[in-house]
């Protein structure tokens, strides 16, 4: 029998069974830890996890891949770590990655395993001067001499994901085919150059470019020049059949992709450059569109380590947001259109056609200078887009859009998981997604569509590409003749009927269900095929021009929603960094306060309430305590500011009561929403304790004034007995209150981000109406 002690986020469980496979063990683990591994509020969301153990040979954590690693019948418990694969840091909610600030670190306490980004780890250590800059885990409440170091196991899993994303597996076959090697080099040159071009487009003319960004651009440019040199050598060898020289070029190419000898992962240099460029593009976008918010964030980040006071105030965030939104004119904000689909479905060719660009473009690889314009993503039979690439385009009516060419799907997952195609769709953050398919609309496509419309709340269109192939096959089958070999009279006679038949077939999915609306297009890569296809267009009408026209005439709401999404992201970033991360270090203060209060049983609920009050006041959500407002009549500045916008919000979406009664209710009855606290006010302290954590913060507001009188009624005997349990009570209340306060902090930050979206769209619409009125008057 196997005897296993599993640990998941500090929760221990024992498993005793004769396991024949890892799958059986995984099923039992998932069932036991379901509430930690599955987001039950959204049944489609599945959180992946791994089973890990500490190897006796290497002393490092390894993934359990063989059930025979677990000993049988030896009377000892085998320790197994159930690790949830986190997408984001548990403090600032930033995504993990291979960029230095985003590396996944883990609490060194084995029974904890909460994961932090490297930036938060450094911030916590810098602020934790009480314990000599030790790392302090905000969940298990331990200060550790051992640092929260990068978890190599999780980092390895990240690199596995990036290896698939950046097509590392394709390199194994390119060394024996010179054309494939030349095309692979071209693809990676175009990727890096496109990212450099996008980065330069985000830099304002008068903006200060940091030294790190300058060095990154130099590094990427040098990388491109080296690849261009290699490609020129490869192209010279294509017609020589000199395999030795070709393999030599391939080795040099791999070395350039891998980087210096210190880098141990395949293609590490190329992946690092792409990811760093993507990271800096994201940072610069906030600086360009939200300079006031960005300045506030930099100011507050600097004072985090130099000031004893918590300086950020939420009203300053919203006022800076209002100032930034006033700088942006709606038509100048480009909405984002994402093209998704399987590899080689025709996404890149469609992106070219939508921009009215011919796909027979070339890049002058003989030139030592980088091309000033990269027309599009590379086109290939196999995977040719390794990361999302952006191309801004302006139509004749001054409509601006950004086409986002998302790498082709290589998985068939039907559930949302970290690192799969759903994750890529979400991270692309587009206002309109276009699903491109070339054969059958499958269950995978349907899941993408539902995820985009239902979960992301974005618009989704469907394009059936390569319709010319279906047209030719259908013509041959129904007419009995080859379209290209028959006479013109026969073509004219049957072409429209065949096209109607093609549309009937093309709007059906793999189960025979009719799709609501489909655009039919074709864009071929080879000139001789294109010439044949042009002859088809003389007889039938495809939907490319209609698709372009619909994009040109996208409603103004798409641009408003884009600016709103950008505003939410910018606001969330400053709240996560300056409020979530910046304030969590004060939790320890309340934890100690709760420990003293625990001398009297259950009185720690009262400091917990006052700690929440303190958080709201520190953030500036409340100007003063509820008692002082009742006593002095002072008003909350932030609440009054929000009321000026006259916004309707469904308050059931709030996670705290901090902002309730600030907005007009949105189609929701207020009956039953007010907590009945009249019975709580007359309870004794023992009664409060019996109520436990079920007492709402609203109830404690009612109890607050009379609490001291209630405590006086406690018997001396009860106080004496409780004093014997002080140590245990303090320990429990310290951990409990620390977690309670951090949980409340997170929920309050979530509410502030939620409200920012409503405020942003109100400001955007008001500004747009004012500009329209002004233009109409002039």
XYZ file of C-alpha atoms in Angstrom:
778
model
C 0.000 0.000 0.000
C 1.105 3.548 -0.709
C 1.084 5.924 2.261
C 1.038 9.519 1.056
C 0.816 12.796 2.959
C -0.206 15.529 0.519
C 0.067 19.254 1.181
C -1.827 21.894 -0.790
C -1.600 25.557 0.269
C -0.886 24.521 3.848
C -3.726 21.990 4.031
C -2.595 18.413 4.743
C -4.429 15.261 3.726
C -3.472 11.578 3.879
C -4.013 9.064 1.083
C -3.697 5.315 1.601
C -4.260 3.114 -1.429
C -2.589 0.737 -3.833
C -2.135 3.119 -6.744
C -1.540 1.565 -10.139
C -1.264 4.859 -11.977
C -0.647 8.539 -11.370
C -4.022 9.299 -12.967
C -5.852 7.582 -10.106
C -3.851 9.536 -7.528
C -4.469 12.802 -9.387
C -8.223 12.112 -9.439
C -8.316 11.569 -5.668
C -6.182 14.646 -5.027
C -8.427 16.768 -7.227
C -11.524 15.542 -5.412
C -10.035 16.194 -1.976
C -8.650 19.644 -2.844
C -11.369 20.640 -5.288
C -12.123 23.993 -3.637
C -8.469 25.009 -4.035
C -7.973 23.681 -7.570
C -11.225 24.519 -9.339
C -12.864 27.942 -9.581
C -16.324 26.820 -8.613
C -17.927 30.162 -9.420
C -17.116 29.640 -13.117
C -17.425 25.966 -13.933
C -15.484 26.260 -17.201
C -12.388 27.575 -15.439
C -10.035 24.756 -14.529
C -6.903 25.575 -12.559
C -4.072 23.168 -13.446
C -1.901 21.638 -10.750
C 1.122 19.389 -10.533
C 2.223 16.716 -8.074
C 5.775 17.332 -6.907
C 8.187 15.694 -4.473
C 11.694 16.365 -3.218
C 14.161 14.027 -4.875
C 16.545 12.216 -2.525
C 19.131 12.198 -5.306
C 19.136 15.855 -6.375
C 17.570 17.415 -3.276
C 15.350 19.448 -5.601
C 11.661 19.380 -6.292
C 10.647 17.279 -9.269
C 7.351 16.522 -10.951
C 5.923 13.108 -10.117
C 5.755 11.255 -13.440
C 6.211 7.658 -12.254
C 4.039 6.088 -9.551
C 6.886 3.690 -8.725
C 8.829 6.591 -7.205
C 6.486 6.319 -4.200
C 7.664 3.445 -1.955
C 5.223 0.728 -0.873
C 4.698 -0.892 2.516
C 7.666 0.737 4.229
C 5.597 2.241 7.047
C 6.642 5.821 6.213
C 4.618 8.640 4.789
C 5.680 9.896 1.380
C 5.418 13.692 1.286
C 3.713 14.992 -1.850
C 3.279 18.666 -2.739
C 0.124 19.560 -4.650
C 1.096 22.745 -6.431
C -1.503 24.890 -8.090
C -0.066 26.489 -11.213
C -0.613 30.170 -10.570
C -1.036 32.661 -13.374
C -0.257 35.682 -11.242
C 1.509 36.941 -8.137
C -0.604 36.562 -4.989
C 0.142 40.194 -4.004
C 0.118 42.490 -7.030
C -1.819 40.143 -9.371
C 0.834 40.661 -12.076
C 1.324 37.731 -14.464
C 4.354 35.502 -14.070
C 6.910 35.427 -16.847
C 10.598 35.183 -17.636
C 11.158 38.952 -17.386
C 13.259 39.690 -14.237
C 10.405 41.456 -12.390
C 7.938 38.652 -13.200
C 9.883 35.550 -12.151
C 7.794 33.127 -10.014
C 9.064 32.916 -6.432
C 7.674 30.754 -3.664
C 7.395 31.026 0.098
C 10.236 28.867 1.538
C 7.907 27.355 4.149
C 7.162 23.927 2.671
C 3.595 23.779 3.961
C 2.723 27.144 2.419
C 3.906 27.386 -1.220
C 2.137 30.678 -2.006
C 3.784 32.292 -5.015
C 5.037 35.861 -5.440
C 6.629 37.722 -8.323
C 10.288 38.625 -7.809
C 9.393 42.345 -7.705
C 7.050 41.847 -4.727
C 9.608 39.669 -2.932
C 12.190 42.433 -3.180
C 9.673 45.069 -2.050
C 8.658 42.998 0.990
C 12.272 42.429 2.000
C 13.148 46.107 1.609
C 10.241 47.173 3.829
C 10.656 44.435 6.443
C 13.374 46.258 8.382
C 12.015 44.940 11.705
C 13.303 41.474 10.810
C 16.511 42.598 9.098
C 15.047 42.606 5.603
C 13.874 39.008 5.791
C 11.148 37.752 3.536
C 7.739 37.818 5.238
C 4.941 35.677 3.800
C 1.602 37.452 3.917
C -0.317 34.164 3.975
C 1.472 31.838 6.373
C 2.601 34.885 8.440
C 6.206 33.713 8.765
C 9.442 35.666 8.446
C 12.112 33.471 6.922
C 15.879 33.528 7.022
C 15.734 31.607 3.738
C 14.766 33.902 0.913
C 11.722 33.383 -1.264
C 13.729 32.297 -4.237
C 12.760 31.604 -7.799
C 11.011 28.248 -7.984
C 13.024 26.446 -10.636
C 10.317 23.839 -11.132
C 7.681 26.461 -11.932
C 10.141 28.439 -14.037
C 10.895 25.275 -15.989
C 7.177 24.832 -16.649
C 7.025 28.427 -17.868
C 9.887 27.777 -20.264
C 8.126 24.678 -21.559
C 5.136 26.860 -22.405
C 7.341 29.410 -24.138
C 9.143 26.662 -26.051
C 5.852 25.597 -27.585
C 4.730 29.177 -28.137
C 7.923 30.166 -29.972
C 8.099 27.050 -32.154
C 11.278 25.558 -30.726
C 10.166 22.092 -31.838
C 10.300 23.270 -35.475
C 14.058 23.766 -35.262
C 14.745 20.030 -35.118
C 13.734 19.560 -38.741
C 15.132 22.725 -40.333
C 18.775 21.604 -40.449
C 18.095 19.062 -43.188
C 15.985 21.354 -45.408
C 17.694 24.561 -46.566
C 14.478 26.297 -47.649
C 12.859 25.640 -44.267
C 15.949 26.960 -42.489
C 15.945 30.137 -44.583
C 12.230 30.691 -43.924
C 12.650 30.082 -40.180
C 15.386 32.709 -40.004
C 13.196 35.160 -41.938
C 10.268 34.558 -39.592
C 12.277 35.262 -36.462
C 13.848 38.384 -37.995
C 10.389 39.732 -38.830
C 9.127 38.942 -35.331
C 11.838 40.873 -33.548
C 11.814 43.767 -36.030
C 8.038 44.079 -35.740
C 8.266 44.239 -31.948
C 10.981 46.915 -32.166
C 8.781 48.900 -34.525
C 5.793 48.612 -32.168
C 7.969 49.664 -29.222
C 9.255 52.715 -31.083
C 5.675 53.638 -31.963
C 4.797 53.781 -28.242
C 7.607 56.209 -27.446
C 6.585 59.874 -27.482
C 8.943 62.217 -29.275
C 9.717 64.100 -26.084
C 9.672 61.063 -23.805
C 12.712 60.013 -21.803
C 13.856 56.550 -22.854
C 15.340 54.591 -19.978
C 18.770 53.077 -20.322
C 17.324 49.568 -20.029
C 15.014 50.173 -23.014
C 17.860 51.622 -25.063
C 20.055 48.618 -24.287
C 17.208 46.263 -25.171
C 16.712 47.915 -28.572
C 20.460 47.676 -29.243
C 20.469 44.010 -28.206
C 17.482 43.209 -30.437
C 18.911 45.148 -33.395
C 22.255 43.353 -33.087
C 20.402 40.031 -32.952
C 18.594 40.885 -36.219
C 21.798 41.873 -38.000
C 23.444 38.604 -36.987
C 20.465 36.591 -38.255
C 20.482 38.495 -41.565
C 24.124 37.579 -42.034
C 23.352 33.909 -41.355
C 20.428 33.981 -43.785
C 22.580 35.385 -46.575
C 25.022 32.504 -46.063
C 22.196 29.943 -46.059
C 20.642 31.331 -49.244
C 23.966 30.976 -51.054
C 24.039 27.277 -50.151
C 20.478 26.379 -51.212
C 21.465 25.316 -54.738
C 24.868 23.809 -53.855
C 23.753 20.670 -51.964
C 26.635 21.266 -49.556
C 25.186 19.623 -46.442
C 28.289 20.165 -44.316
C 28.263 23.925 -44.827
C 24.500 24.018 -44.336
C 24.749 22.159 -41.032
C 27.528 24.546 -40.009
C 25.191 27.505 -40.694
C 22.480 25.762 -38.710
C 24.816 25.361 -35.720
C 25.742 29.054 -35.861
C 22.021 29.886 -36.068
C 21.200 27.800 -32.999
C 24.029 29.422 -31.061
C 22.641 32.866 -31.914
C 19.152 31.806 -30.808
C 20.462 30.255 -27.611
C 22.722 33.183 -26.667
C 25.917 33.052 -24.655
C 27.260 29.956 -22.926
C 25.590 30.905 -19.610
C 22.155 30.285 -21.144
C 21.159 26.656 -20.827
C 17.722 26.635 -22.458
C 17.164 26.158 -26.154
C 16.375 29.393 -28.005
C 16.679 31.340 -24.731
C 18.162 34.472 -26.295
C 15.419 34.821 -28.904
C 12.601 34.179 -26.402
C 14.073 36.608 -23.862
C 14.337 39.377 -26.456
C 10.725 38.896 -27.607
C 9.324 38.760 -24.073
C 11.309 41.774 -22.911
C 10.130 43.787 -25.920
C 6.511 42.783 -25.219
C 6.929 43.788 -21.567
C 8.368 47.207 -22.423
C 5.632 47.799 -25.024
C 3.067 47.303 -22.280
C 4.875 49.684 -19.920
C 5.258 52.406 -22.548
C 1.602 52.233 -23.548
C 0.615 53.338 -20.049
C 3.156 56.174 -20.125
C 1.854 57.352 -23.492
C -1.889 57.348 -22.799
C -1.948 57.821 -19.006
C 0.976 60.093 -18.079
C -0.673 61.490 -14.912
C -1.379 58.016 -13.532
C 2.103 56.878 -14.446
C 3.670 59.859 -12.649
C 1.567 59.145 -9.546
C 2.628 55.523 -9.538
C 6.319 56.399 -9.814
C 5.968 58.992 -7.060
C 4.244 56.576 -4.669
C 6.573 53.691 -5.452
C 9.542 55.855 -4.523
C 7.999 56.948 -1.203
C 7.118 53.355 -0.296
C 10.672 52.768 0.917
C 11.498 56.264 2.180
C 8.392 57.308 4.102
C 6.809 55.878 7.234
C 3.409 57.103 6.087
C 1.198 55.470 3.505
C 0.772 58.286 0.988
C -1.405 56.942 -1.880
C -5.007 58.196 -1.847
C -7.611 56.692 -4.111
C -9.203 60.017 -5.005
C -5.868 61.117 -6.492
C -5.949 58.013 -8.685
C -9.420 58.817 -10.030
C -8.618 62.499 -10.569
C -5.443 61.595 -12.452
C -7.492 59.143 -14.508
C -10.001 61.882 -15.300
C -7.159 64.181 -16.386
C -5.634 61.511 -18.652
C -8.953 60.590 -20.262
C -9.455 64.255 -21.117
C -6.289 64.129 -23.241
C -7.516 61.279 -25.444
C -9.894 61.968 -28.322
C -12.001 58.912 -29.132
C -11.367 58.624 -32.903
C -7.616 58.693 -32.283
C -7.804 55.650 -29.996
C -7.343 52.550 -32.140
C -9.586 49.599 -31.359
C -7.920 46.184 -31.405
C -8.924 43.393 -33.773
C -7.502 39.960 -32.985
C -7.202 37.177 -35.565
C -7.318 33.695 -34.052
C -7.408 30.178 -35.422
C -5.353 27.056 -35.951
C -1.896 27.107 -37.471
C -2.027 27.733 -41.249
C -5.727 28.636 -41.198
C -5.000 31.836 -43.132
C -4.908 34.439 -40.333
C -1.817 36.267 -41.537
C -2.944 36.288 -45.174
C -6.279 37.719 -44.049
C -4.494 40.392 -41.995
C -2.597 41.432 -45.130
C -5.764 41.553 -47.214
C -7.637 43.597 -44.607
C -4.850 46.163 -44.824
C -4.922 45.928 -48.652
C -1.300 44.810 -48.741
C -0.012 42.293 -51.263
C 1.537 39.215 -49.673
C 4.459 38.926 -52.116
C 6.510 41.405 -50.118
C 10.242 40.906 -49.597
C 12.797 42.116 -47.113
C 16.176 43.317 -48.319
C 18.439 40.979 -46.410
C 21.467 42.241 -48.317
C 21.100 45.643 -46.657
C 22.936 46.157 -43.391
C 20.271 48.610 -42.274
C 17.024 47.369 -40.786
C 13.958 47.861 -42.990
C 11.898 50.858 -41.929
C 8.620 49.064 -42.589
C 7.622 45.486 -41.853
C 4.415 44.775 -43.690
C 3.053 41.856 -41.732
C 3.696 38.662 -39.870
C 5.561 35.988 -41.810
C 3.536 33.498 -43.853
C 4.358 29.803 -43.929
C 2.911 26.344 -44.338
C 3.815 25.523 -40.740
C 3.628 27.701 -37.664
C 5.139 31.067 -38.561
C 3.757 33.447 -35.898
C 5.499 32.798 -32.565
C 4.029 35.583 -30.451
C 1.297 38.141 -30.915
C 2.271 40.868 -33.365
C 0.504 44.206 -33.727
C 0.074 46.301 -36.864
C -1.674 49.658 -36.765
C -3.591 50.613 -39.903
C -5.480 53.748 -40.888
C -8.237 53.594 -43.524
C -9.242 56.395 -45.887
C -11.914 57.685 -43.486
C -9.208 58.109 -40.783
C -10.518 55.068 -38.908
C -7.623 53.563 -36.947
C -7.430 49.933 -35.937
C -4.707 47.669 -34.606
C -4.653 44.196 -36.128
C -3.304 41.667 -33.641
C -1.984 38.534 -35.284
C -2.181 35.941 -32.496
C -0.046 32.833 -32.853
C -1.920 29.836 -34.231
C -3.469 27.314 -31.881
C -1.612 24.051 -31.389
C -3.845 22.536 -28.689
C -7.379 21.206 -28.602
C -8.243 22.109 -25.007
C -11.948 22.693 -24.460
C -11.413 24.220 -21.006
C -9.767 27.429 -19.896
C -6.336 26.674 -18.468
C -3.166 28.609 -17.832
C -0.931 28.735 -20.864
C -3.329 27.314 -23.439
C -5.002 29.127 -26.342
C -7.773 30.590 -24.183
C -5.014 32.250 -22.174
C -3.496 33.708 -25.345
C -6.902 35.023 -26.452
C -7.436 36.747 -23.105
C -3.960 38.284 -23.006
C -4.385 39.727 -26.520
C -7.092 41.975 -25.003
C -8.930 42.802 -28.241
C -12.248 44.568 -28.768
C -13.170 42.393 -31.746
C -11.983 38.832 -32.314
C -12.179 37.181 -35.723
C -12.098 33.374 -35.725
C -10.516 32.190 -38.978
C -11.136 28.574 -40.030
C -10.494 26.846 -43.346
C -12.349 23.544 -43.171
C -14.825 22.742 -40.403
C -16.054 24.886 -37.520
C -15.286 22.509 -34.640
C -16.093 22.239 -30.934
C -12.814 24.042 -30.210
C -13.896 27.023 -32.347
C -17.278 27.026 -30.604
C -15.604 27.116 -27.194
C -13.415 30.036 -28.286
C -16.500 31.905 -29.464
C -18.407 31.286 -26.221
C -15.381 32.264 -24.134
C -14.967 35.546 -26.038
C -18.643 36.505 -25.936
C -19.603 35.202 -22.492
C -16.453 35.392 -20.401
C -14.561 38.290 -22.011
C -17.751 40.119 -23.049
C -16.252 41.032 -26.433
C -17.531 40.832 -29.997
C -16.652 37.807 -32.117
C -16.924 37.417 -35.917
C -16.347 34.293 -37.994
C -14.422 34.059 -41.270
C -14.346 30.974 -43.481
C -11.022 31.231 -45.348
C -9.779 29.442 -48.473
C -13.319 29.255 -49.831
C -11.891 28.950 -53.358
C -10.899 25.343 -52.574
C -14.439 24.506 -51.463
C -15.860 26.288 -54.511
C -13.677 24.306 -56.946
C -14.471 20.973 -55.253
C -18.194 21.718 -55.172
C -18.183 22.805 -58.843
C -16.459 19.584 -59.868
C -18.875 17.478 -57.809
C -22.157 19.181 -58.767
C -21.414 20.189 -62.372
C -19.220 17.201 -63.172
C -16.528 19.341 -64.807
C -13.327 21.033 -63.707
C -13.981 24.757 -63.252
C -10.723 25.763 -64.953
C -11.164 23.399 -67.912
C -14.794 24.136 -68.718
C -15.957 26.880 -71.099
C -17.037 30.366 -70.077
C -20.711 29.735 -70.781
C -20.768 26.811 -68.351
C -18.982 28.870 -65.712
C -21.496 31.707 -66.017
C -24.396 29.270 -65.934
C -23.402 27.468 -62.717
C -21.068 29.813 -60.798
C -23.765 31.639 -58.788
C -25.582 28.392 -57.967
C -22.341 26.772 -56.838
C -21.502 29.791 -54.696
C -24.931 29.612 -53.086
C -24.272 25.940 -52.384
C -20.851 26.841 -50.925
C -22.481 29.359 -48.580
C -24.997 26.759 -47.440
C -22.211 24.295 -46.686
C -19.882 26.895 -45.148
C -22.301 28.108 -42.483
C -22.636 24.625 -40.937
C -20.403 23.513 -38.074
C -19.063 20.004 -37.565
C -22.371 18.907 -36.031
C -24.555 20.305 -38.803
C -25.726 23.331 -36.800
C -26.029 26.627 -38.646
C -23.668 29.443 -37.721
C -25.255 32.857 -37.242
C -23.041 34.846 -39.631
C -19.964 33.911 -41.629
C -17.718 35.950 -43.947
C -16.420 33.948 -46.941
C -12.925 34.903 -48.097
C -9.900 33.512 -49.844
C -6.367 34.823 -50.010
C -3.803 32.480 -51.526
C -0.035 32.696 -51.231
C 1.245 31.599 -54.636
C 0.991 33.864 -57.696
C -0.149 31.145 -60.082
C -2.970 30.157 -57.733
C -3.918 33.803 -57.279
C -4.247 34.263 -61.060
C -6.628 31.308 -61.195
C -8.593 32.601 -58.237
C -8.970 35.994 -59.889
C -10.889 34.248 -62.629
C -13.313 32.961 -59.990
C -14.000 36.507 -58.829
C -15.255 37.443 -62.275
C -18.142 35.023 -61.755
C -18.942 35.112 -58.017
C -18.749 37.581 -55.141
C -16.780 36.887 -51.946
C -17.004 38.816 -48.658
C -13.581 40.409 -48.234
C -14.748 43.896 -49.212
C -17.820 43.553 -47.009
C -15.597 42.540 -44.094
C -13.308 45.533 -44.664
C -16.297 47.853 -44.916
C -17.751 46.514 -41.649
C -14.411 47.107 -39.928
C -14.193 50.654 -41.319
C -17.687 51.352 -39.991
C -17.280 49.867 -36.531
C -19.446 51.823 -34.071
C -17.834 54.525 -31.957
C -18.592 52.330 -28.938
C -15.700 50.045 -29.947
C -13.264 52.946 -29.533
C -14.936 54.022 -26.286
C -14.696 50.497 -24.908
C -11.032 50.285 -25.949
C -10.202 53.458 -24.046
C -12.218 52.156 -21.110
C -10.257 48.876 -21.081
C -6.994 50.787 -21.212
C -8.197 52.954 -18.317
C -9.166 49.913 -16.240
C -5.782 48.318 -16.880
C -3.914 51.509 -15.949
C -6.008 51.961 -12.797
C -5.670 48.311 -11.823
C -1.917 48.518 -12.250
C -1.527 51.470 -9.896
C -3.969 49.975 -7.361
C -2.247 46.582 -7.451
C 1.246 48.034 -7.113
C 0.740 51.041 -4.841
C -2.246 49.945 -2.756
C -2.293 46.150 -2.784
C 1.463 45.683 -2.594
C 2.250 48.950 -0.808
C -0.187 48.485 2.042
C 0.083 44.757 2.749
C 3.157 45.333 4.890
C 0.977 47.121 7.437
C -1.014 43.948 8.088
C 1.531 42.928 10.708
C 0.578 45.941 12.816
C -3.049 44.819 12.992
C -2.024 41.246 13.564
C -0.123 42.260 16.746
C -3.016 44.477 17.852
C -5.377 41.537 17.514
C -3.001 39.428 19.615
C -3.243 41.832 22.549
C -7.004 42.019 22.199
C -7.266 38.230 22.364
C -6.594 38.331 26.135
C -10.352 38.771 26.254
C -12.006 36.017 24.207
C -13.362 37.024 20.794
C -12.576 40.705 21.340
C -10.198 40.440 18.381
C -13.268 40.860 16.164
C -13.404 44.481 17.271
C -9.825 45.400 16.242
C -10.507 43.496 13.037
C -13.342 45.927 12.376
C -11.213 48.934 13.304
C -8.424 47.582 11.078
C -10.854 47.629 8.181
C -11.778 51.187 9.101
C -8.083 52.041 9.179
C -7.523 50.559 5.713
C -10.434 52.534 4.261
C -9.158 55.753 5.831
C -5.569 55.128 4.728
C -6.750 54.552 1.172
C -8.915 57.662 1.363
C -12.105 55.690 0.707
C -13.396 57.170 3.959
C -12.275 60.558 5.258
C -12.808 59.510 8.869
C -14.451 56.746 10.896
C -18.170 56.138 10.824
C -18.366 57.264 14.438
C -16.645 60.600 13.686
C -18.887 61.177 10.694
C -21.895 60.590 12.939
C -20.392 62.822 15.656
C -19.100 65.724 13.516
C -21.164 65.469 10.342
C -18.002 65.349 8.221
C -18.483 63.933 4.735
C -16.379 61.476 2.735
C -14.577 63.336 -0.034
C -14.205 60.246 -2.256
C -17.855 59.236 -1.892
C -18.989 62.759 -2.791
C -16.657 62.728 -5.791
C -18.167 59.480 -7.091
C -21.733 60.698 -6.582
C -21.077 63.598 -8.971
C -20.927 61.131 -11.876
C -24.502 59.965 -11.238
C -23.613 56.358 -12.086
C -25.891 53.334 -11.855
C -24.176 50.212 -10.492
C -25.483 46.835 -9.415
C -24.137 46.831 -5.861
C -24.447 43.049 -5.623
C -21.134 42.975 -7.529
C -19.333 44.649 -4.637
C -17.171 42.436 -2.429
C -17.229 44.858 0.519
C -19.697 47.403 1.857
C -17.178 50.276 1.595
C -18.829 51.866 -1.460
C -22.415 50.813 -0.986
C -25.091 53.521 -0.985
C -22.763 55.669 -3.121
C -24.398 54.908 -6.477
C -27.863 54.605 -7.893
C -29.058 51.027 -7.946
C -29.042 49.441 -11.385
C -32.232 47.486 -11.827
C -31.843 45.785 -8.457
C -34.294 46.140 -5.632
C -32.800 47.388 -2.409
C -35.202 45.338 -0.340
C -33.376 42.816 1.792
C -29.995 44.360 1.050
C -29.627 46.176 4.400
C -28.160 44.084 7.173
C -30.456 43.797 10.198
C -28.195 44.717 13.114
C -30.730 45.555 15.797
C -30.464 42.165 17.470
C -26.669 42.198 17.437
C -26.473 45.401 19.467
C -27.858 43.787 22.614
C -25.710 40.651 22.534
C -23.145 40.068 25.262
C -19.475 39.507 24.484
C -20.080 35.778 24.688
C -22.872 36.232 22.211
C -20.579 38.113 19.869
C -18.105 35.286 20.151
C -20.769 32.733 19.353
C -21.671 34.705 16.268
C -18.029 34.388 15.220
C -17.025 35.507 11.789
C -20.625 35.576 10.608
C -21.040 39.061 12.051
C -20.818 41.550 9.244
C -18.734 44.696 9.428
C -22.021 46.604 9.324
C -23.098 44.812 12.483
C -19.877 45.728 14.255
C -20.453 49.372 13.425
C -23.632 49.139 15.495
C -21.858 47.267 18.277
C -18.859 49.618 18.326
C -20.117 52.317 20.701
C -21.459 49.947 23.342
C -18.642 47.446 23.305
C -16.808 48.760 26.395
C -19.966 48.512 28.467
C -20.475 44.930 27.339
C -16.915 43.931 28.301
C -17.446 45.185 31.839
C -20.157 42.577 32.265
C -17.769 39.678 31.754
C -17.249 37.562 34.847
C -13.862 37.585 36.578
C -13.765 33.809 36.238
C -14.054 33.974 32.494
C -11.177 36.488 32.294
C -8.950 34.311 34.531
C -9.646 31.196 32.486
C -8.989 33.053 29.276
C -5.650 34.335 30.583
C -4.421 30.726 30.763
C -5.197 30.388 27.053
C -3.741 33.736 26.054
C -0.762 32.342 24.137
C -2.905 30.037 22.027
C -5.588 32.657 21.489
C -3.027 35.238 20.465
C -1.467 32.827 18.005
C -4.860 31.960 16.494
C -6.111 35.526 16.331
C -2.794 36.768 14.935
C -2.902 34.379 11.996
C -6.659 34.711 11.585
C -6.674 38.492 11.642
C -3.655 38.747 9.391
C -5.401 36.648 6.760
C -8.731 38.386 7.346
C -7.163 41.805 6.851
C -5.295 40.755 3.740
C -8.469 39.215 2.358
C -10.377 42.434 3.050
C -7.598 44.481 1.463
C -7.859 42.400 -1.708
C -11.650 42.638 -1.825
C -11.551 46.415 -1.334
C -8.990 46.792 -4.140
C -11.206 44.667 -6.396
C -14.147 46.982 -5.670
C -12.093 50.073 -6.511
C -10.989 48.569 -9.838
C -14.594 47.560 -10.593
C -15.800 51.113 -9.953
C -12.995 52.589 -12.079
C -14.467 50.961 -15.182
C -17.865 52.608 -14.623
C -16.279 55.971 -13.878
C -13.995 55.736 -16.921
C -16.788 55.071 -19.435
C -18.866 57.887 -17.904
C -15.956 60.330 -18.322
C -15.288 59.096 -21.866
C -18.905 59.551 -22.953
C -19.173 62.968 -21.283
C -15.983 64.164 -22.980
C -17.178 62.862 -26.349
C -20.541 64.625 -25.999
C -18.849 67.905 -25.051
C -16.536 67.701 -28.088
C -19.487 66.936 -30.392
C -21.441 69.907 -29.067
C -18.429 72.172 -29.552
C -17.867 70.979 -33.135
C -21.570 71.408 -33.970
C -21.513 74.986 -32.678
C -18.469 75.882 -34.762
